[in-house]
Amino acid sequence: MSQFLQQVVNGLSLGSIYALVALGYTMVYGIIKLINFAHGDIYMIGAYTAFFVTTYLGMSFIPALLVCMIVCGILGVGIERIAYKPLRKAPRITALITAIGVSYVIEYTMQFFMGTSVKTYPKMLPDISWQIGAVKISYIQMVIFTVTIVLMVLLTFIIHKTKIGRAMRAVSADENGAKLMGISVDNTISITFLIGSALAGAAGMLVGLYYNSASPLMGMVPGLKAFVAAVFGGIGSIPGALVGGLFIGVAETMVVAYGSSLYRDAIVYIILIIVLIVKPAGLFGKNEREKV
Amino acid sequence: MEPILEVSNLSKNFGGLAAVSNINMTINKGELVGLIGPNGAGKTTFFNLLTGVYEPSEGLIELTIDGKKKQIGGLKPYKITSLGLARTFQNIRLFKSMTVLENVKLAMHKNAGYGVASALLRTPKFYNAERWIEEKACEYLQEVGLYRKRFEKATNLPYGEQRRLEIARALATDPVILFLDEPAAGMNPQETDELTKLIYHLRDKYNLTVVLIEHDMSLVMTLCERIFVLNYGQMIASGTPEEIKNNEFVIKAYLGEEI
Amino acid sequence: MAKQLYTRTNMIWTAIVLSIFAVLTLLMQTGMINSYYESTLFTICVNIILAVSLNLIVGICGQFSLGHAGFMAIGAYVAGIVTRYIPTYGGLFIGILLGFVISAIAAIIVSVPTLRLRGDYLAIATLGFSEIIRICIQNMKITNGAAGLTGIPQLTTWPILFLAVVISIIICTNFVRSVPGRAAIAINDDEIAAEAMGINTTKYKVIAFVIGAILASLAGSLFANYFYVLNPNQFTFNKSIDILVIVVFGGMGSMSASVLAAIVLGILNMYLQQFTDIRMIIYGATLILMMIFRPQGILGTWEFSVDRLLNKMKRKKEAV
């Protein structure tokens, strides 16, 4: 039982990272209906940025986190402006292939400059852990939970209480309608990318610290898993991304702990397929039907 | 007068909204029936229920084929079509990548009589079936006067011709009942006139029962033998054109007059 | 054999195909195509089969699949395993057939539930399925797991491969110009209207999907028996994307475009081999530029047609 609870905690910390990445997917998909395949790579850039600013500039945790979020946010907006903006009216498959192209460019450009070797981080966080009952929570896990909760609260506030949040919801519901109401659709989409990418940047740094490693292709599989998490929760839904991320994290950890680590990725895809078959709109998604 | 389609207590709710409620209707073989009502009265929803696009919340739709009654409510659209109900769409839905002829040929797959294996191996059966399909499709196009335009892209046709092509395509599914959703929308008076003749002609030639939704009252009044009036999802009147013209509920629904 | 097969168009096609075969065979025998170029040629042929079959699913039927590598993997491993036990042409034949059966069953299992989904969701679901197939291969004993399968006999000869390419193209084009093919195109154009015309949309989607999967499995079998080593990592979703890229690069819905794109990208890839470091960067950048400036692909929906060519020549002659 204690081992089970311990696995739940481990799963939740992994899941928090997925949730942060899933938010970016869900926001971008919600607003321009694009599976941003490059999103996982932005998370990778976040991990590398953290590596650089901590190793070479000696930054401490909070400033490094902010730098990661800013760098990734700007990168996300840049990608959107250069690659996705010209394709806003294009068929989805075109946009999807562009996203794949962007993903390749980011991954292999990093590989070109960084090599395939795995980078390790300097020691930033104390090796403390807390024993709560039978469960041990490490310092980094605590940091992950705190950062995730803070960012979630902040995001919910932005989306529901600010002008830009209203604009995002409006564009997501009806782009043309929003345009007629005087909302700058281009800027709103860019800000969506900014926020989504900044969250991925934060996730990248956290995962880098958690596993103490960063490599150019590290974003691919977690990217897909985060997307699965977004679909699970209902694409376009913020609480959905959180719940989906946590669920995927826990499920994966359980499979590794009690099944076989060889099937850790398979379980995620199986969850995805079951969700799509049983409830394609996801946990919190709305079902839409074409009008005849 | 033998009934071909019987609708009883048919209702459809979207969430809390009753788009169609408690409709009873009998349509006889060979009849020309009109369905009218103000915008948003539930006419198209009713069509969608009959043709399987929506599943009824309540009620029965029974089709009589070869003297046997069959409940078709809630069946998949393709099954309903293969049982002999064909339709056109209010907002034209032609296959945009196909030519006029291909649009009609597509609808004829029911009687094609060859399967995937024949298609891939190009057996004699395939060639014979394809020749038959081609001839028959051309015949339908001649009926609606589009034979000469058969190699044009369907979406390049003018609006009125697109509507006629939709009729030819529905005809090609070999129906017993033809549902026309606003067939005269966007047509000028002359085209509407030709359409009237066409519908008469097709009914007689192919032994069809025709049900149409239309806002053009002159078309409905001249063409239809019986008219049903829907308002707010309910049937408020039915009868001959004369009866409908003088029905106070209908007048109220359309003009909003006080009784 | 139907007598309608003996048309002038078909005769000309036969002549074209035979001369391509003769020229390539001659070039190989005289050593103009050396073993290095030969492996490129074989890769291109395998890719043509993969691309036309995926085009059937994506371009013709409009079902956005990102799982083609999974079916290729099934064909490759089944034929690879069978021919290791029976290293003869008969063994290859059995392997290919068994691959067909298994990939068809897998395709039905994948497609029946997922083809209700649309667009991106379908793409992700097929991607998931293909990854599950790969993970299973990675964890099975008979496939030798992550270490990969070695010592597969090299049974894929040039005539066999060329024949397979020709048959695949014929199957795909025959499918398009038939009742089920038209149904598939109609589903791509407007699913609701197609269903209203009496088309069982699920059935035709599954048919297109299964034919595509079987041909992908054929490509896999021939691939395995030419390159004689297999590794699960050859069949990640990157492979599916590579195939999709060929289809989109050429032009969705056009079989000639898929063939052309497979050749162009195959040759391009051969030259890029020298620049391993930046190969993928160039590849990615090409994709982005292509999608921004020519999203319909090189040929769009244009299809090479002997009939049209003959008509043009006739008209020119008349004009003179």
XYZ file of N, CA and C in Angstrom, chain B residues 53 76-79 81-82 85-87 89 93-98 102 105-107 109 112 114-116 119-124 126-128 130-131 133 169-170 173, chain C residues 1-5 10 170-180 182-202 204 207 211:
246
model
N -30.682 11.212 -40.811
C -29.573 12.042 -40.342
C -29.663 12.214 -38.821
N -29.586 4.012 -40.131
C -28.546 4.866 -40.702
C -29.021 5.413 -42.047
N -28.580 6.630 -42.386
C -29.043 7.248 -43.627
C -28.851 6.352 -44.850
N -27.706 5.667 -44.923
C -27.469 4.889 -46.139
C -28.444 3.721 -46.263
N -28.858 3.184 -45.103
C -29.822 2.077 -45.136
C -31.160 2.593 -45.607
N -31.727 5.164 -47.444
C -31.642 5.448 -48.877
C -31.766 4.165 -49.684
N -31.120 3.102 -49.216
C -31.183 1.878 -50.004
C -32.564 1.231 -49.923
N -35.669 5.782 -49.967
C -35.937 7.191 -49.701
C -34.724 7.990 -50.152
N -34.940 8.919 -51.083
C -33.812 9.731 -51.534
C -34.108 11.186 -51.260
N -33.050 11.995 -51.152
C -33.278 13.390 -50.790
C -32.333 14.329 -51.522
N -30.607 18.409 -50.784
C -30.268 19.221 -49.622
C -30.610 20.691 -49.847
N -25.399 20.079 -51.632
C -24.233 19.278 -51.243
C -23.837 18.357 -52.376
N -23.303 18.941 -53.442
C -22.811 18.101 -54.533
C -21.374 17.706 -54.220
N -20.892 16.657 -54.902
C -19.498 16.249 -54.687
C -18.611 17.135 -55.530
N -17.837 17.965 -54.858
C -17.180 19.075 -55.553
C -16.032 18.648 -56.446
N -15.400 17.524 -56.138
C -14.273 17.151 -56.986
C -14.733 16.356 -58.212
N -16.039 16.096 -58.315
C -16.523 15.232 -59.395
C -17.251 16.025 -60.473
N -20.233 12.086 -62.975
C -19.723 11.275 -61.852
C -20.627 11.407 -60.626
N -23.364 9.022 -61.326
C -22.884 7.628 -61.304
C -22.675 7.153 -59.865
N -22.168 8.073 -59.050
C -21.881 7.737 -57.660
C -23.124 7.208 -56.956
N -24.265 7.856 -57.263
C -25.489 7.491 -56.560
C -26.017 6.137 -56.987
N -24.501 3.199 -57.041
C -23.714 2.031 -56.662
C -24.561 0.878 -56.144
N -25.002 -1.627 -58.735
C -23.824 -1.803 -59.588
C -23.566 -3.275 -59.865
N -21.230 -5.280 -58.776
C -19.904 -5.885 -58.704
C -19.200 -5.413 -57.440
N -18.262 -6.193 -56.992
C -17.609 -5.862 -55.723
C -16.196 -5.367 -55.934
N -15.501 -5.253 -54.809
C -14.143 -4.708 -54.860
C -13.233 -5.587 -55.716
N -13.635 -4.954 -59.285
C -13.118 -3.633 -59.615
C -11.605 -3.674 -59.757
N -10.948 -4.392 -58.837
C -9.487 -4.414 -58.857
C -8.966 -5.288 -59.993
N -9.695 -6.362 -60.303
C -9.219 -7.289 -61.334
C -9.788 -6.990 -62.708
N -10.709 -5.995 -62.770
C -11.317 -5.609 -64.054
C -11.888 -6.812 -64.792
N -12.809 -7.510 -64.154
C -13.463 -8.651 -64.788
C -14.490 -8.145 -65.803
N -14.958 -9.042 -66.704
C -15.999 -8.639 -67.666
C -17.214 -8.060 -66.951
N -17.275 -6.243 -64.408
C -17.000 -4.844 -64.116
C -17.335 -3.982 -65.323
N -16.830 -4.391 -66.495
C -17.039 -3.554 -67.678
C -18.520 -3.457 -68.032
N -19.234 -4.594 -67.920
C -20.669 -4.561 -68.239
C -21.414 -3.647 -67.278
N -20.216 -1.182 -65.511
C -19.844 0.214 -65.716
C -20.566 0.797 -66.930
N -20.724 -0.026 -67.985
C -21.411 0.474 -69.180
C -22.870 0.777 -68.846
N -24.088 1.511 -65.909
C -24.146 2.686 -65.037
C -24.044 3.957 -65.863
N -29.341 13.238 -59.115
C -28.528 12.365 -58.271
C -29.408 11.566 -57.317
N -30.431 12.237 -56.755
C -31.344 11.529 -55.865
C -32.103 10.465 -56.636
N -30.507 7.036 -57.181
C -30.470 6.028 -56.118
C -31.662 5.078 -56.219
N -10.080 -13.207 -68.658
C -9.663 -11.849 -69.033
C -10.743 -11.140 -69.834
N -11.079 -9.986 -69.431
C -12.110 -9.245 -70.168
C -11.511 -8.697 -71.455
N -12.276 -8.797 -72.536
C -11.735 -8.327 -73.826
C -11.546 -6.814 -73.824
N -12.280 -6.136 -72.905
C -12.152 -4.674 -72.848
C -10.762 -4.234 -72.382
N -9.974 -5.227 -71.895
C -8.646 -4.878 -71.423
C -7.703 -4.537 -72.574
N -4.223 0.696 -72.877
C -3.566 -0.320 -72.055
C -2.319 -0.873 -72.733
N -1.517 -0.434 -60.235
C -2.733 -0.832 -60.955
C -3.897 -0.998 -59.975
N -3.628 -1.643 -58.837
C -4.709 -1.833 -57.862
C -5.262 -0.492 -57.415
N -4.364 0.444 -57.122
C -4.837 1.741 -56.643
C -5.615 2.486 -57.718
N -5.113 2.503 -58.938
C -5.833 3.260 -59.977
C -7.135 2.548 -60.345
N -7.121 1.227 -60.387
C -8.377 0.510 -60.659
C -9.418 0.790 -59.584
N -8.939 0.842 -58.367
C -9.868 1.115 -57.272
C -10.522 2.477 -57.461
N -9.692 3.475 -57.780
C -10.228 4.830 -57.918
C -11.316 4.883 -58.971
N -11.097 4.187 -60.103
C -12.088 4.250 -61.173
C -13.051 3.075 -61.108
N -13.787 3.006 -60.012
C -14.777 1.946 -59.856
C -15.813 2.422 -58.853
N -16.847 1.619 -58.665
C -17.903 2.000 -57.728
C -17.357 2.243 -56.309
N -16.591 1.288 -55.754
C -16.069 1.572 -54.408
C -15.144 2.787 -54.372
N -15.272 5.486 -56.357
C -16.082 6.703 -56.404
C -16.726 6.965 -55.048
N -17.144 5.881 -54.402
C -17.729 6.044 -53.064
C -16.705 6.671 -52.124
N -15.461 6.206 -52.216
C -14.407 6.745 -51.343
C -14.193 8.228 -51.620
N -14.178 8.596 -52.901
C -13.982 10.012 -53.245
C -15.150 10.839 -52.720
N -16.363 10.281 -52.849
C -17.544 11.001 -52.365
C -17.449 11.234 -50.862
N -16.960 10.242 -50.135
C -16.812 10.392 -48.683
C -15.848 11.525 -48.380
N -14.788 11.603 -49.170
C -13.809 12.675 -49.000
C -14.442 14.041 -49.279
N -15.285 14.094 -50.307
C -15.914 15.376 -50.690
C -16.938 15.835 -49.658
N -17.858 14.950 -49.314
C -18.951 15.339 -48.432
C -19.558 14.077 -47.841
N -19.176 13.790 -46.609
C -19.571 12.523 -46.012
C -21.080 12.417 -45.828
N -21.706 13.522 -45.441
C -23.152 13.480 -45.189
C -23.919 13.232 -46.486
N -23.511 13.926 -47.551
C -24.175 13.703 -48.834
C -23.925 12.276 -49.314
N -22.716 11.780 -49.115
C -22.404 10.422 -49.552
C -23.311 9.419 -48.859
N -23.496 9.621 -47.572
C -24.331 8.703 -46.819
C -25.789 8.799 -47.297
N -26.208 10.025 -47.638
C -27.574 10.210 -48.132
C -27.763 9.571 -49.513
N -26.671 9.342 -50.228
C -26.784 8.669 -51.520
C -26.741 7.155 -51.361
N -26.831 6.704 -50.132
C -26.904 5.272 -49.889
C -25.556 4.610 -49.700
N -24.537 5.407 -49.486
C -23.208 4.812 -49.323
C -22.950 4.494 -47.848
N -22.614 3.252 -47.601
C -22.228 2.847 -46.258
C -20.810 3.354 -46.034
N -20.724 4.545 -45.454
C -19.422 5.221 -45.412
C -18.379 4.413 -44.640
N -18.792 3.829 -43.531
C -17.836 3.049 -42.746
C -17.253 1.917 -43.586
N -16.885 1.580 -46.845
C -15.922 1.959 -47.881
C -14.638 2.520 -47.297
N -12.737 -0.506 -46.401
C -12.180 -1.148 -47.594
C -10.917 -0.420 -48.054
N -7.183 -2.121 -48.042
C -6.358 -2.247 -49.255
C -5.029 -1.516 -49.040
